[in-house]
Short mmCIF file of C-alpha atoms and ligand atoms in Angstrom, two decimals:
data_model
loop_
_atom_site.label_atom_id
_atom_site.label_comp_id
_atom_site.label_asym_id
_atom_site.label_seq_id
_atom_site.Cartn_x
_atom_site.Cartn_y
_atom_site.Cartn_z
CA UNK A 584 -24.58 -26.54 27.78
CA UNK A 585 -22.26 -28.63 29.91
CA UNK A 586 -20.89 -26.69 32.89
CA UNK A 587 -17.20 -27.42 33.28
CA UNK A 588 -14.99 -27.33 36.38
CA UNK A 589 -11.49 -28.57 37.17
CA UNK A 590 -8.76 -29.11 39.70
CA UNK A 591 -5.27 -27.93 38.76
CA UNK A 592 -2.08 -29.14 40.40
CA UNK A 593 1.29 -30.58 39.54
CA UNK A 594 1.20 -33.56 39.84
CA UNK A 595 -2.56 -34.07 40.00
CA UNK A 596 -3.16 -37.81 39.55
CA UNK A 597 -3.81 -38.48 43.25
CA UNK A 598 -6.41 -35.76 43.80
CA UNK A 599 -9.70 -37.06 45.25
CA UNK A 600 -11.57 -33.97 44.04
CA UNK A 601 -12.69 -35.51 40.70
CA UNK A 602 -14.24 -38.41 42.61
CA UNK A 603 -16.01 -36.08 45.07
CA UNK A 604 -17.42 -33.71 42.44
CA UNK A 605 -18.08 -36.53 39.97
CA UNK A 606 -20.17 -38.33 42.59
CA UNK A 607 -22.26 -35.19 43.21
CA UNK A 608 -22.68 -34.45 39.48
CA UNK A 609 -24.09 -37.95 38.97
CA UNK A 610 -26.20 -37.83 42.14
CA UNK A 611 -27.85 -34.52 41.22
CA UNK A 612 -28.13 -35.35 37.49
CA UNK A 613 -26.26 -32.19 36.49
CA UNK A 614 -24.99 -31.69 32.95
CA UNK A 615 -21.49 -30.91 34.16
CA UNK A 616 -17.92 -32.15 34.21
CA UNK A 617 -15.03 -31.93 36.65
CA UNK A 618 -11.60 -32.84 35.37
CA UNK A 619 -8.11 -33.04 36.82
CA UNK A 620 -5.68 -30.94 34.78
CA UNK A 621 -1.94 -31.12 35.29
CA UNK A 622 -0.64 -27.57 34.97
CA UNK A 623 3.09 -26.97 35.42
CA UNK A 624 3.99 -23.74 37.26
CA UNK A 625 5.29 -22.12 34.06
CA UNK A 626 1.95 -22.83 32.34
CA UNK A 627 -0.23 -21.13 34.99
CA UNK A 628 -0.50 -17.72 33.24
CA UNK A 629 -1.65 -19.41 30.01
CA UNK A 630 -4.17 -21.47 31.96
CA UNK A 631 -5.60 -18.26 33.47
CA UNK A 632 -6.01 -16.81 29.98
CA UNK A 633 -7.94 -19.95 29.08
CA UNK A 634 -10.11 -19.39 32.17
CA UNK A 635 -10.93 -15.84 31.15
CA UNK A 636 -12.24 -17.15 27.83
CA UNK A 637 -15.15 -18.62 29.79
CA UNK A 638 -14.52 -22.30 29.09
CA UNK A 639 -14.89 -23.19 32.79
CA UNK A 640 -17.22 -22.05 35.57
CA UNK A 641 -14.31 -22.46 37.96
CA UNK A 642 -12.30 -25.05 39.80
CA UNK A 643 -9.97 -26.03 42.57
CA UNK A 644 -6.31 -25.27 43.04
CA UNK A 645 -3.95 -27.62 44.80
CA UNK A 646 -0.25 -28.10 45.46
CA UNK A 647 1.97 -26.36 44.33
CA UNK A 648 -0.23 -23.53 42.99
CA UNK A 649 -2.21 -22.34 46.06
CA UNK A 650 0.01 -19.30 46.61
CA UNK A 651 1.08 -18.58 43.01
CA UNK A 652 -2.49 -18.00 41.82
CA UNK A 653 -2.84 -14.89 44.03
CA UNK A 654 -0.97 -12.82 41.47
CA UNK A 655 -3.03 -14.21 38.57
CA UNK A 656 -6.56 -13.83 39.96
CA UNK A 657 -8.54 -10.68 39.09
CA UNK A 658 -9.81 -10.58 42.66
CA UNK A 659 -9.07 -12.51 45.85
CA UNK A 660 -11.19 -12.23 49.00
CA UNK A 661 -9.83 -11.12 52.37
CA UNK A 662 -10.30 -14.55 53.81
CA UNK A 663 -8.00 -16.22 51.30
CA UNK A 664 -5.49 -13.45 51.94
CA UNK A 665 -5.56 -14.08 55.68
CA UNK A 666 -5.15 -17.81 55.13
CA UNK A 667 -2.43 -17.13 52.56
CA UNK A 668 -3.75 -19.62 50.02
CA UNK A 669 -6.40 -19.87 47.30
CA UNK A 670 -8.02 -23.29 46.84
CA UNK A 671 -11.12 -22.35 44.85
CA UNK A 672 -11.61 -20.25 41.69
CA UNK A 673 -14.89 -18.92 40.35
CA UNK A 674 -15.04 -17.43 36.84
CA UNK A 675 -17.63 -14.77 36.12
CA UNK A 676 -17.87 -12.38 33.16
CA UNK A 677 -14.33 -13.19 32.09
CA UNK A 678 -12.87 -12.50 35.54
CA UNK A 679 -11.30 -15.02 37.89
CA UNK A 680 -12.11 -14.73 41.59
CA UNK A 681 -10.06 -16.62 44.18
CA UNK A 682 -11.23 -17.80 47.59
CA UNK A 683 -10.42 -20.41 50.22
CA UNK A 684 -12.95 -22.96 51.45
CA UNK A 685 -10.69 -24.91 53.83
CA UNK A 686 -11.98 -23.07 56.89
CA UNK A 687 -15.55 -23.93 55.92
CA UNK A 688 -14.42 -27.53 55.46
CA UNK A 689 -13.11 -27.56 59.00
CA UNK A 690 -16.31 -26.06 60.43
CA UNK A 691 -18.59 -28.21 58.26
CA UNK A 692 -16.82 -31.38 59.37
CA UNK A 693 -17.18 -30.64 63.08
CA UNK A 694 -20.72 -29.27 62.74
CA UNK A 695 -21.75 -32.49 60.99
CA UNK A 696 -19.85 -34.95 63.16
CA UNK A 697 -19.63 -33.38 66.63
CA UNK A 698 -22.93 -31.63 67.25
CA UNK A 699 -22.63 -28.57 69.52
CA UNK A 700 -18.82 -28.78 69.54
CA UNK A 701 -18.25 -25.03 69.79
CA UNK A 702 -20.85 -24.26 72.48
CA UNK A 703 -19.18 -23.15 75.68
CA UNK A 704 -15.77 -24.21 74.43
CA UNK A 705 -13.18 -22.51 76.65
CA UNK A 706 -10.06 -23.14 74.56
CA UNK A 707 -8.88 -24.99 71.46
CA UNK A 708 -5.36 -26.39 71.27
CA UNK A 709 -3.97 -26.07 67.74
CA UNK A 710 -0.87 -28.15 66.97
CA UNK A 711 1.14 -26.68 64.08
CA UNK A 712 1.47 -23.31 62.39
CA UNK A 713 1.52 -24.03 58.65
CA UNK A 714 -1.02 -23.35 55.93
CA UNK A 715 -3.64 -25.71 57.35
CA UNK A 716 -3.31 -24.09 60.79
CA UNK A 717 -4.04 -20.68 59.27
CA UNK A 718 -7.34 -21.86 57.78
CA UNK A 719 -8.30 -23.44 61.10
CA UNK A 720 -7.42 -20.27 63.03
CA UNK A 721 -9.78 -18.32 60.76
CA UNK A 722 -12.46 -20.92 61.48
CA UNK A 723 -11.96 -20.82 65.26
CA UNK A 724 -11.89 -17.03 65.35
CA UNK A 725 -15.14 -16.92 63.37
CA UNK A 726 -16.71 -18.75 66.35
CA UNK A 727 -14.85 -16.62 68.93
CA UNK A 728 -12.99 -19.61 70.35
CA UNK A 729 -9.81 -18.84 72.33
CA UNK A 730 -6.75 -20.57 70.87
CA UNK A 731 -3.58 -22.05 72.33
CA UNK A 732 -1.20 -22.61 69.42
CA UNK A 733 1.87 -24.81 69.79
CA UNK A 734 4.45 -25.32 67.09
CA UNK A 735 7.72 -27.23 66.87
CA UNK A 736 9.43 -24.06 65.64
CA UNK A 737 8.74 -21.14 67.95
CA UNK A 738 9.43 -18.43 65.34
CA UNK A 739 6.57 -19.62 63.12
CA UNK A 740 4.18 -19.56 66.07
CA UNK A 741 5.34 -16.01 66.83
CA UNK A 742 4.53 -14.99 63.27
CA UNK A 743 0.98 -16.34 63.54
CA UNK A 744 0.53 -14.67 66.91
CA UNK A 745 1.38 -11.30 65.38
CA UNK A 746 -1.28 -11.86 62.71
CA UNK A 747 -4.03 -13.63 64.65
CA UNK A 748 -3.39 -12.34 68.19
CA UNK A 749 -3.33 -10.95 70.71
CA UNK A 750 -6.98 -11.38 71.82
CA UNK A 751 -7.78 -14.94 72.87
CA UNK A 752 -4.52 -16.23 71.53
CA UNK A 753 -1.54 -17.78 73.29
CA UNK A 754 1.44 -19.62 71.85
CA UNK A 755 4.23 -21.97 72.76
CA UNK A 756 6.23 -24.93 71.54
CA UNK A 757 5.38 -28.62 71.52
CA UNK A 758 7.41 -29.01 74.73
CA UNK A 759 4.37 -27.57 76.50
CA UNK A 760 1.87 -29.95 74.91
CA UNK A 761 0.71 -31.71 78.08
CA UNK A 762 0.26 -28.52 80.12
CA UNK A 763 -1.67 -26.88 77.27
CA UNK A 764 -3.77 -29.97 76.50
CA UNK A 765 -5.11 -30.04 80.05
CA UNK A 766 -6.66 -26.60 79.41
CA UNK A 767 -8.33 -27.40 76.07
CA UNK A 768 -11.80 -28.65 75.22
CA UNK A 769 -10.78 -29.25 71.62
CA UNK A 770 -7.46 -30.53 70.24
CA UNK A 771 -6.65 -30.14 66.55
CA UNK A 772 -3.61 -31.58 64.81
CA UNK A 773 -2.82 -29.45 61.74
CA UNK A 774 0.65 -30.93 61.13
CA UNK A 775 1.63 -33.94 59.07
CA UNK A 776 2.41 -35.88 62.26
CA UNK A 777 0.32 -39.06 62.16
CA UNK A 778 1.30 -40.00 58.64
CA UNK A 779 3.73 -42.85 58.07
CA UNK A 780 3.41 -44.06 61.66
CA UNK A 781 4.68 -40.79 63.17
CA UNK A 782 3.23 -39.52 66.46
CA UNK A 783 3.61 -36.78 69.07
CA UNK A 784 5.98 -38.76 71.26
CA UNK A 785 5.65 -36.66 74.42
CA UNK A 786 1.85 -36.20 74.25
CA UNK A 787 0.00 -38.01 77.02
CA UNK A 788 -3.72 -37.97 76.10
CA UNK A 789 -4.35 -38.94 79.72
CA UNK A 790 -4.09 -35.25 80.62
CA UNK A 791 -7.15 -34.38 78.50
CA UNK A 792 -10.38 -33.63 80.33
CA UNK A 793 -13.39 -35.90 79.87
CA UNK A 794 -15.54 -34.59 77.03
CA UNK A 795 -12.61 -33.13 75.09
CA UNK A 796 -12.96 -33.48 71.33
CA UNK A 797 -9.89 -34.50 69.32
CA UNK A 798 -9.61 -33.99 65.58
CA UNK A 799 -6.90 -34.37 62.98
CA UNK A 800 -6.41 -33.02 59.47
CA UNK A 801 -4.40 -36.11 58.51
CA UNK A 802 -6.68 -38.71 56.88
CA UNK A 803 -4.09 -41.23 55.73
CA UNK A 804 -4.45 -43.18 57.94
CA UNK A 805 -8.02 -42.28 58.93
CA UNK A 806 -7.33 -43.32 62.51
CA UNK A 807 -4.08 -41.54 63.30
CA UNK A 808 -2.13 -42.58 66.41
CA UNK A 809 -3.49 -39.39 68.08
CA UNK A 810 -7.12 -40.25 67.31
CA UNK A 811 -6.59 -43.88 68.33
CA UNK A 812 -5.11 -42.87 71.66
CA UNK A 813 -7.90 -40.35 72.29
CA UNK A 814 -10.63 -42.87 71.45
CA UNK A 815 -8.98 -45.51 73.66
CA UNK A 816 -9.14 -42.94 76.44
CA UNK A 817 -12.90 -42.55 75.92
CA UNK A 818 -12.74 -39.16 74.20
CA UNK A 819 -14.77 -37.98 71.21
CA UNK A 820 -12.83 -37.95 67.92
CA UNK A 821 -13.50 -36.69 64.40
CA UNK A 822 -11.18 -37.79 61.58
CA UNK A 823 -9.82 -35.57 58.84
CA UNK A 824 -11.62 -36.99 55.81
CA UNK A 825 -14.72 -34.92 56.53
CA UNK A 826 -12.74 -31.68 56.16
CA UNK A 827 -11.73 -32.72 52.65
CA UNK A 828 -15.34 -33.54 51.76
CA UNK A 829 -16.84 -30.41 53.32
CA UNK A 830 -14.33 -27.99 51.76
CA UNK A 831 -15.66 -29.12 48.38
CA UNK A 832 -19.24 -28.03 49.11
CA UNK A 833 -18.98 -24.23 48.47
CA UNK A 834 -17.08 -24.70 45.20
CA UNK A 835 -19.60 -27.14 43.80
CA UNK A 836 -22.43 -24.80 44.76
CA UNK A 837 -20.74 -21.81 43.10
CA UNK A 838 -20.08 -23.63 39.81
CA UNK A 839 -23.10 -25.89 39.46
CA UNK A 840 -25.78 -24.00 41.41
CA UNK A 841 -26.76 -26.73 43.87
CA UNK A 842 -25.51 -27.01 47.43
CA UNK A 843 -24.43 -30.66 47.64
CA UNK A 844 -24.64 -32.88 50.69
CA UNK A 845 -21.80 -34.82 52.24
CA UNK A 846 -23.45 -38.24 52.52
CA UNK A 847 -22.24 -41.58 53.92
CA UNK A 848 -22.27 -42.81 50.29
CA UNK A 849 -19.84 -40.08 49.21
CA UNK A 850 -17.62 -40.72 52.21
CA UNK A 851 -17.55 -44.46 51.53
CA UNK A 852 -16.54 -43.90 47.91
CA UNK A 853 -13.63 -41.67 48.89
CA UNK A 854 -12.66 -43.88 51.82
CA UNK A 855 -12.38 -46.84 49.45
CA UNK A 856 -9.57 -45.03 47.62
CA UNK A 857 -7.54 -44.32 50.77
CA UNK A 858 -6.12 -47.79 51.24
CA UNK A 859 -4.41 -47.72 47.86
P1 ATR B 2030 0.63 -27.23 55.57
O1 ATR B 2030 0.54 -26.08 54.61
O2 ATR B 2030 0.07 -28.51 55.05
O3 ATR B 2030 0.09 -26.91 56.93
P2 ATR B 2030 3.38 -26.62 56.22
O4 ATR B 2030 3.11 -25.22 55.94
O5 ATR B 2030 4.62 -27.24 55.72
O6 ATR B 2030 2.20 -27.55 55.70
O7 ATR B 2030 3.27 -26.81 57.81
C1 ATR B 2030 3.60 -27.95 58.41
C2 ATR B 2030 3.35 -27.83 59.91
O8 ATR B 2030 3.60 -29.11 60.47
C3 ATR B 2030 4.31 -26.87 60.61
O9 ATR B 2030 3.68 -26.34 61.74
C4 ATR B 2030 5.45 -27.82 61.03
O10 ATR B 2030 6.20 -27.37 62.11
P3 ATR B 2030 7.49 -26.41 61.88
O11 ATR B 2030 6.96 -25.01 61.72
O12 ATR B 2030 8.30 -26.59 63.11
O13 ATR B 2030 8.19 -26.93 60.65
C5 ATR B 2030 4.64 -29.03 61.42
N1 ATR B 2030 5.40 -30.27 61.39
C6 ATR B 2030 5.79 -30.98 60.31
N2 ATR B 2030 6.44 -32.10 60.68
C7 ATR B 2030 6.46 -32.12 62.04
C8 ATR B 2030 6.98 -33.01 63.04
N3 ATR B 2030 7.60 -34.13 62.70
N4 ATR B 2030 6.79 -32.69 64.32
C9 ATR B 2030 6.15 -31.57 64.69
N5 ATR B 2030 5.64 -30.68 63.81
C10 ATR B 2030 5.79 -30.95 62.50
#
């Protein structure tokens, strides 16, 4: 019997998930399908009823449903609750379980592309305090890495500090970016800055120590102004596409029973769609 999975969103046409999972299904010769389904917010409850009927093994959830599905799932794990978003659903015995794999995507990307990145790391500088930052904070805390979090809006940083602090956690605003950057062995942009030619105007990558790793969740463009500046300064960089690819691994394994590999072939296929 064909095992079926999906990604729901609204709109959904631009999701790269069907390409990622479709590539793995073909590569591993699995009798499975992965389809993009446009589900309007008002149709979510009906879609969950359809899920409980057992038609699908599970699927992904994307914008704008990542928070709304909390109330519809039969169970949600603590991790997704801490992150505040569900991006992966697994259906078992007529029950829908919600989880979040973004933090594993972050860790998987760095583990694969920056060997030993977390060993002896004294501090990570996290730029931004939105949904993506929350997943990355869970990831960093799972490796016991002290965090300096800077956000444009101080109040949002305060909110995260009350949830993720106080141990190994300090906060500030982007005005302090150069002072904080000088203390960090890892810099992570979790904001949308870097898209559409935007950049952190006051950030001088010259303050970063040799050996600092710089990574970005933005992958359009792949080489954001931040990554370009860091690389020009001789620093190690990891782009954001790997996080997208690696967050897909646990879902595929849960639905189709094989832990898939993020290969150069998969990356090239997805990268080819980024220019358009
Ligand atoms: P996501 O869920 O994708 O992380 P989000 O919750 O809207 O998106 O969070 C966006 C993050 O990017 C926030 O930290 C936001 O800062 P504010 O809290 O001050 O809004 C940050 N951000 C967005 N545009 C920015 C910009 N031009 N400069 C600096 N930070 C920006």
